[in-house]
Coordinates of C-alpha atoms in Angstrom, one line a residue:
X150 CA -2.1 -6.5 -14.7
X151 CA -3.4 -2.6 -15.6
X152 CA -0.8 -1.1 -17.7
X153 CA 1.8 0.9 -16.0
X154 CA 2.2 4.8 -17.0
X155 CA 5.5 6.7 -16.3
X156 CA 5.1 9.6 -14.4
X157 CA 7.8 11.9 -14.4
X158 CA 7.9 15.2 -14.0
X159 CA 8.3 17.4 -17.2
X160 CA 10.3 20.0 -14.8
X161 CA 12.7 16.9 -14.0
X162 CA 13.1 16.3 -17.8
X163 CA 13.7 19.6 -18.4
X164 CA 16.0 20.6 -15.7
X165 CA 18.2 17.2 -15.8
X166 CA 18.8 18.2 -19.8
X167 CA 19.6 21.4 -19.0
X168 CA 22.0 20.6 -16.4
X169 CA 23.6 18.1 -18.5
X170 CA 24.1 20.1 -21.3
X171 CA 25.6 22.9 -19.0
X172 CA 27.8 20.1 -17.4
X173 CA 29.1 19.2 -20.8
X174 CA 30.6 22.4 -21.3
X175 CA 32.6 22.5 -18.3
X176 CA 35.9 21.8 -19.4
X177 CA 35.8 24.2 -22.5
X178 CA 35.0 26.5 -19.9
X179 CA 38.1 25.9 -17.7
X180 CA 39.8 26.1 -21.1
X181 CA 42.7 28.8 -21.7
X182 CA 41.1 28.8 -25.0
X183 CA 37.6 29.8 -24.4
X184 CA 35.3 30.2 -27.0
X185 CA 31.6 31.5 -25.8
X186 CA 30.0 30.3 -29.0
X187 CA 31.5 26.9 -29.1
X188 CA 30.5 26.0 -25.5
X189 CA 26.8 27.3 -25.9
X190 CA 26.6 25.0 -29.1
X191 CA 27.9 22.4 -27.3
X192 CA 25.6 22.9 -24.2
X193 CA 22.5 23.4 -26.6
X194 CA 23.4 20.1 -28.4
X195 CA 24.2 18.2 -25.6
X196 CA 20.5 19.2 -24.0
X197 CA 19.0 18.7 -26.6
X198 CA 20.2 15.5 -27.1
X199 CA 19.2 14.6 -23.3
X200 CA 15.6 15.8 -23.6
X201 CA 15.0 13.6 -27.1
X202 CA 16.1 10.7 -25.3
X203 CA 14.3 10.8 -22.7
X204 CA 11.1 11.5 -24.5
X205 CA 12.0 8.0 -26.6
X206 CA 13.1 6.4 -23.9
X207 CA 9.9 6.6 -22.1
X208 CA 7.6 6.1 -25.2
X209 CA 9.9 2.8 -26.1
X210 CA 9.3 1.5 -22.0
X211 CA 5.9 2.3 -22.0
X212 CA 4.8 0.7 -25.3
X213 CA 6.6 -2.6 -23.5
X214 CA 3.6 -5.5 -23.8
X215 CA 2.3 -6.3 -20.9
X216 CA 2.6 -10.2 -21.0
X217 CA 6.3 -9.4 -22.2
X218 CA 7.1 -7.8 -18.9
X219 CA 10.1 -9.1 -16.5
X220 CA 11.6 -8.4 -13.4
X221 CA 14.8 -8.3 -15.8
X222 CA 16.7 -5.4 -18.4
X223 CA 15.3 -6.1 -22.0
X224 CA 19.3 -6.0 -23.3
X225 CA 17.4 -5.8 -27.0
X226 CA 15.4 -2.7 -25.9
X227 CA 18.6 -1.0 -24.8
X228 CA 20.4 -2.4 -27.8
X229 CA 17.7 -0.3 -29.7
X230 CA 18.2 2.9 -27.6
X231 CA 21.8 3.0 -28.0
X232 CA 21.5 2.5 -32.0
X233 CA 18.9 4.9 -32.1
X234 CA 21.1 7.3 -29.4
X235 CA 24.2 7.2 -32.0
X236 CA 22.1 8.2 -34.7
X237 CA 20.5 11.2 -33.3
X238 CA 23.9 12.5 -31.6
X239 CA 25.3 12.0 -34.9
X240 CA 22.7 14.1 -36.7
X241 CA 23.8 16.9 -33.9
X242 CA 27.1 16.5 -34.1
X243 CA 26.7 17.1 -38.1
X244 CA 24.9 20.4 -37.1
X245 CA 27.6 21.5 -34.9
X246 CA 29.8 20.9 -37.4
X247 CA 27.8 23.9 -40.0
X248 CA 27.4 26.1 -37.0
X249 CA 31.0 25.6 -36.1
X250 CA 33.0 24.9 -39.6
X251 CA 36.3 25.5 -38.1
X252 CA 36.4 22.2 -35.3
X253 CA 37.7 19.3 -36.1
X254 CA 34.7 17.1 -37.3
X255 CA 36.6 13.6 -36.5
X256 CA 37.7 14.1 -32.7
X257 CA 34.2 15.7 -32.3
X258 CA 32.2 13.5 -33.8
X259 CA 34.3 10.6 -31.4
X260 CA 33.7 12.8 -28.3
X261 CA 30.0 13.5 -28.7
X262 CA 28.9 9.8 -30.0
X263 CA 31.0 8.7 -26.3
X264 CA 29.0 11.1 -24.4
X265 CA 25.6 10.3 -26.1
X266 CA 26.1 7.0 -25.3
X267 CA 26.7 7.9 -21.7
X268 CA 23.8 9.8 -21.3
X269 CA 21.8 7.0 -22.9
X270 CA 23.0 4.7 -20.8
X271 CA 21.7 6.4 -17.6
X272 CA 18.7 6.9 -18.9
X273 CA 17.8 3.7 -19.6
X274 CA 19.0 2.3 -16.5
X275 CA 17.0 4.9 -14.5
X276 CA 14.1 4.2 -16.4
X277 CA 14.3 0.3 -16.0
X278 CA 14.7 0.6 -12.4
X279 CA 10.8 3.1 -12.6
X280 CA 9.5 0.6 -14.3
X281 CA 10.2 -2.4 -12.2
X282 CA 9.8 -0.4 -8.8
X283 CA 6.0 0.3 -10.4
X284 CA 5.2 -2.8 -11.2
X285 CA 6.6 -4.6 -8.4
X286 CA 4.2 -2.0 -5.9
X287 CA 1.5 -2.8 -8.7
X288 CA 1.9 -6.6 -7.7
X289 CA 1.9 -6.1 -3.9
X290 CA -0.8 -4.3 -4.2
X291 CA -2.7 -6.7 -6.1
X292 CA -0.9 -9.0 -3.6
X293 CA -2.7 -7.2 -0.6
X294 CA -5.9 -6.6 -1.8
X295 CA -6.6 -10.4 -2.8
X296 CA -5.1 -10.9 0.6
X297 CA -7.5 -8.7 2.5
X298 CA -10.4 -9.7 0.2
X299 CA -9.6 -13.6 1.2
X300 CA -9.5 -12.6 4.9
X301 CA -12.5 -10.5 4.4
X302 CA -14.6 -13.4 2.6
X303 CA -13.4 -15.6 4.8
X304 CA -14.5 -13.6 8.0
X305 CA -17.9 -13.0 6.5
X306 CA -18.8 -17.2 6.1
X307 CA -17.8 -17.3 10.0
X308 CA -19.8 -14.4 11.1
X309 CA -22.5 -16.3 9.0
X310 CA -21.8 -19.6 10.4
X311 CA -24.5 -21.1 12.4
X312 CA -24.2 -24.6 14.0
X313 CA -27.6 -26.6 12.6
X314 CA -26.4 -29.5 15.2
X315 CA -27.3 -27.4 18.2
X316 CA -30.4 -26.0 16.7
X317 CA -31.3 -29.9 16.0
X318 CA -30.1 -31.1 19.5
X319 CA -32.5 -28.1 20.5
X320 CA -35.3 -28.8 18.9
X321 CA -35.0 -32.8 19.9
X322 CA -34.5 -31.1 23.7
X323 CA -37.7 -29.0 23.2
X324 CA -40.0 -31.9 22.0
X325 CA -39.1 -34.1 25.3
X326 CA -40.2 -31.0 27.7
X327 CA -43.1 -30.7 25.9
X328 CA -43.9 -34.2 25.8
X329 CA -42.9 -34.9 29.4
X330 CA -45.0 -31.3 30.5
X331 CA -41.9 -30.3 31.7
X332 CA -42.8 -26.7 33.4
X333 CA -39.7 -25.1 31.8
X334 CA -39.9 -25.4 28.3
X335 CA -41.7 -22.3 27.6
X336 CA -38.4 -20.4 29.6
X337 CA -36.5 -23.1 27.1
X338 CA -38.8 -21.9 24.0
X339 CA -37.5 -18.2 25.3
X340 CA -33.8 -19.0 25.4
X341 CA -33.8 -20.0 22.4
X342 CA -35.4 -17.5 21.1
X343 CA -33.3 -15.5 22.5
X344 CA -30.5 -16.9 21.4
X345 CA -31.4 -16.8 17.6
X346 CA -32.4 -12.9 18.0
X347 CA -28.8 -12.6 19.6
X348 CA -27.1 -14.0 16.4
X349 CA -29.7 -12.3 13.9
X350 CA -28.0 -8.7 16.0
X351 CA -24.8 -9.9 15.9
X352 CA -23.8 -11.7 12.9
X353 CA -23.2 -8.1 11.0
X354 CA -21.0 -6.9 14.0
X355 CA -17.5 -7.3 14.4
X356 CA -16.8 -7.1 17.6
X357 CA -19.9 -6.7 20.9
X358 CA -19.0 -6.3 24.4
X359 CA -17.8 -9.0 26.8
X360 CA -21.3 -8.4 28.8
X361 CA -23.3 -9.1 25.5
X362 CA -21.5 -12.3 24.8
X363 CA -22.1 -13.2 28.5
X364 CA -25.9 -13.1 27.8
X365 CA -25.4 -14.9 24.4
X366 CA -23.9 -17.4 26.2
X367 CA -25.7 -17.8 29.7
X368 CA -29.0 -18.7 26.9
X369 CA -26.6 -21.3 25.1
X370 CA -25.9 -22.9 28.6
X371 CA -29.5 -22.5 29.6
X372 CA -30.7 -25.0 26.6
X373 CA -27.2 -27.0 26.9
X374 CA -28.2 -27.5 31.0
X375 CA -32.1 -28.6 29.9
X376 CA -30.2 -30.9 27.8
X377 CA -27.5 -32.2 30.0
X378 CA -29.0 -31.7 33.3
X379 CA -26.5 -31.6 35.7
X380 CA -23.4 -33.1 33.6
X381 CA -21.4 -30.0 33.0
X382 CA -20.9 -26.9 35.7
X383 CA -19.8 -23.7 34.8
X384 CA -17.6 -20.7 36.4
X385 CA -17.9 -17.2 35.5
X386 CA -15.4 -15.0 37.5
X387 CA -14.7 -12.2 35.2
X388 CA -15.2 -8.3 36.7
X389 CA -16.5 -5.6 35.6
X390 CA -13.2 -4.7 33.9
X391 CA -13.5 -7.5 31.8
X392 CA -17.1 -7.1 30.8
X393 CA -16.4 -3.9 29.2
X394 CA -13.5 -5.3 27.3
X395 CA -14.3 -6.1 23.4
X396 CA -14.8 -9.9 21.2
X397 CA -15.8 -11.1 18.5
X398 CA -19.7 -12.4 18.5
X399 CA -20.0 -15.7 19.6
X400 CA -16.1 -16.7 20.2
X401 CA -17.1 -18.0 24.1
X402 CA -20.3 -20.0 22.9
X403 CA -18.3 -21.6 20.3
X404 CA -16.2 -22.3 22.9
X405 CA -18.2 -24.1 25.2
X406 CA -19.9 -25.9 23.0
X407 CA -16.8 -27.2 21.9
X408 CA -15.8 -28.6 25.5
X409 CA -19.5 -30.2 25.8
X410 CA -19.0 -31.4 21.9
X411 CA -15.2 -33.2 22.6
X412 CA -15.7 -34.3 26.0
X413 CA -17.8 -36.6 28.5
X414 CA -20.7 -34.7 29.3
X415 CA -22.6 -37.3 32.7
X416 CA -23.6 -37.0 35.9
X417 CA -21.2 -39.6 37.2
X418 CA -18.4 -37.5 35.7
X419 CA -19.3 -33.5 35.3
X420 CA -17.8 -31.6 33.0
X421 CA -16.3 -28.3 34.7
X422 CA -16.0 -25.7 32.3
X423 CA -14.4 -22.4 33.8
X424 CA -13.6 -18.5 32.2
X425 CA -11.8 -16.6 33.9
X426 CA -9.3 -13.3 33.7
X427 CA -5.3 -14.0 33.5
X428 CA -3.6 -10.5 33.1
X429 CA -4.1 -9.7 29.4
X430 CA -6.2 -12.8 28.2
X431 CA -9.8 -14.2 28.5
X432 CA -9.7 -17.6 29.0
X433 CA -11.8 -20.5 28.7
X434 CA -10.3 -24.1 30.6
X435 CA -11.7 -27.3 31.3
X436 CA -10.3 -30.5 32.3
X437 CA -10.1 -33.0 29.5
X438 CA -12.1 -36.3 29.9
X439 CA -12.2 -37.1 25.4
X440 CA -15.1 -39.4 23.9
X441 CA -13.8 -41.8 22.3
X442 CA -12.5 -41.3 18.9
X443 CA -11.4 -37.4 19.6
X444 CA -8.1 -36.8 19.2
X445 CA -5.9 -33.7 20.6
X446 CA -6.2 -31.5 16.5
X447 CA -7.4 -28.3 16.6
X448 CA -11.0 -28.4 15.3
X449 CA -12.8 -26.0 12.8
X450 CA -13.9 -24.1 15.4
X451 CA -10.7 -22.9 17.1
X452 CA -8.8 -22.6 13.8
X453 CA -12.0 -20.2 12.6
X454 CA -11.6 -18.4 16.3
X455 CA -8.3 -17.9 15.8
X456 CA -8.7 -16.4 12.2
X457 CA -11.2 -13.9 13.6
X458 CA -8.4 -12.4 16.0
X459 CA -6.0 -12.8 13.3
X460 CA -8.3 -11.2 10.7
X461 CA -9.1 -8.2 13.1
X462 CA -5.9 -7.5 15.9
X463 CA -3.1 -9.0 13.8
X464 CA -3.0 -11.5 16.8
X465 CA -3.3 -15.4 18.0
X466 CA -5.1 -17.4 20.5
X467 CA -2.6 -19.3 23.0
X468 CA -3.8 -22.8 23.5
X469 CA -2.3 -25.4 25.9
X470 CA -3.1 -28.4 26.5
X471 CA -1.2 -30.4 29.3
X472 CA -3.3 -33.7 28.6
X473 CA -4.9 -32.6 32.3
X474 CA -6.4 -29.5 31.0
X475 CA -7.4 -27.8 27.7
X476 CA -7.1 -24.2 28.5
X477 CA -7.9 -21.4 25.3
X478 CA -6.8 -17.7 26.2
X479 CA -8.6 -15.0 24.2
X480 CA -6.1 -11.3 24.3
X481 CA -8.7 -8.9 25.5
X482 CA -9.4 -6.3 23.2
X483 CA -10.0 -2.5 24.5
X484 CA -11.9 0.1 23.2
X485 CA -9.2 2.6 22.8
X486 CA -7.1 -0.6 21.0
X487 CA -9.5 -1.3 18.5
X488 CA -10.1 2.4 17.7

């Protein structure tokens, strides 16, 4: 941890001394006995007593190790001020007594060390308190920015994150159109393309446009339907509203791939994958039909989606899944939210 500086104002210092010596002459001033000299010692003594400490009080804090620190009073710190506070006031009492030969040293001397120690007292528990309310914004701080730096990080490896499965399952897709002289695999060779020049744009973007993650991922379900045939079916009833709306790069691609990943994907049972508008939300359903071996736990995937919304609204994915139908809504983000 950097080490903490005081900073308060020398006008503060000044004016608090002042006031206090002022304040210490009070009752000689409501006095029937009056004396003009004896109360402007007094007030000069009693300042200058005030500015002293503070000035030690704030060297003694400051010089505080750093490893030694603690949300906690240092009792042998203030044990040390005090000492040091009786001395001094005793040293000004002693003057008081040359300038003013004619008071009583002994009830003086009793008066002054009481208020010196007072004074002390306050400002070392005023100073305490500085210290810890710095440090303790010092270690949120700190707190924060490792927070934000973790999310950040964190953000960046999924915004980097590129499935080498799909571009495999692609590439195996690819080589049986060519070898079969099936007509479309130069429209599949252009997809995918496509695709990969959508994530090369995109990867460095926060957020893109609902209609730009449409196209991203009507070229994902192009390769997925040269690879399944006709073993999904997809639904796309989102307006024009919608399209406009804001999300992060690849969130619906991710999400499709994960209902063609986790569940049967045949032409005797179809997959039907559907998005869709419901108020607020995007959402993504599909009815479940598992492979064997998947379980109902949130996958990398939607835990990384999640994140992302987290990381950049302060807000969650709802997910529900009513064994019938896995259904994923995204809150749709608006331009003049984001801003």
């Amino acid at each position: 941890m950097a080490k903490l500086q005081f900073k308060i104002s020398q006008v503060t210092i000044w004016i608090s001394s002042i006031f206090l010596g002022l304040l210490s002459s009070v009752p000689q001033m409501a006095s029937h006995t009056f004396n003009l000299a004896e109360a402007a010692v007094n007030a000069a003594l009693t300042a200058t007593f005030a500015l002293l400490m503070w000035y030690f009080n704030i060297f003694m804090l400051s010089r505080q190790p750093e490893k030694s620190r603690q949300q906690s009073i240092s009792y042998s710190k203030l044990v040390s001020s005090l000492l040091v506070g009786l001395v001094l006031m005793l040293g000004l009492a002693w003057i008081q007594q040359l300038i003013l030969s004619h008071i009583n040293f002994g009830p003086t001397m009793l008066m002054v060390e009481v208020r010196g120690i007072l004074i002390n007292l306050v400002f070392y528990m005023f100073l305490n308190l500085l210290q810890q309310n710095y440090e303790n914004q010092y270690v949120n701080m700190e707190l924060e920015r490792i927070k934000n730096d973790n999310l950040g990080a964190q953000y960046e490896l999924l915004k980097q994150q590129v499935n080498p499965h799909f571009l495999f399952n692609s590439l195996n897709t690819l080589k049986a159109m060519v070898e079969s002289g099936d007509e479309e695999a130069i429209d599949f060779i252009i997809k995918l393309s496509n695709f990969y020049r959508y994530t090369l744009e995109s990867r460095k973007l926060d957020l893109i446009h609902v209609h730009e993650e449409m196209e991203i991922l009507n070229a994902y379900l192009f390769l997925q339907k040269a690879r399944f045939d006709n073993g999904f079916t997809f639904t796309n009833t989102l307006d024009s509203n919608v399209l406009t709306t804001l999300i992060p790069p690849f969130t619906l691609q991710l999400l499709v791939e994960n209902c063609l990943k986790h569940n049967i994907v045949s032409l005797q049972k179809p997959l039907h994958i559907k998005v869709y508008r419901d108020t607020d939300y995007l959402v993504v359903e599909n009815q479940i039909q598992l492979k064997k071996g998947e379980n109902n736990s949130l996958g990398v995937g939607l835990k990384n989606i999640d994140l992302r919304y987290n990381h950049l609204l302060d807000k969650h994915v709802e997910i529900s899944n009513d064994q019938k139908v896995f259904r994923i809504k995204l809150p749709l983000i608006y331009e003049h939210t984001h801003h």
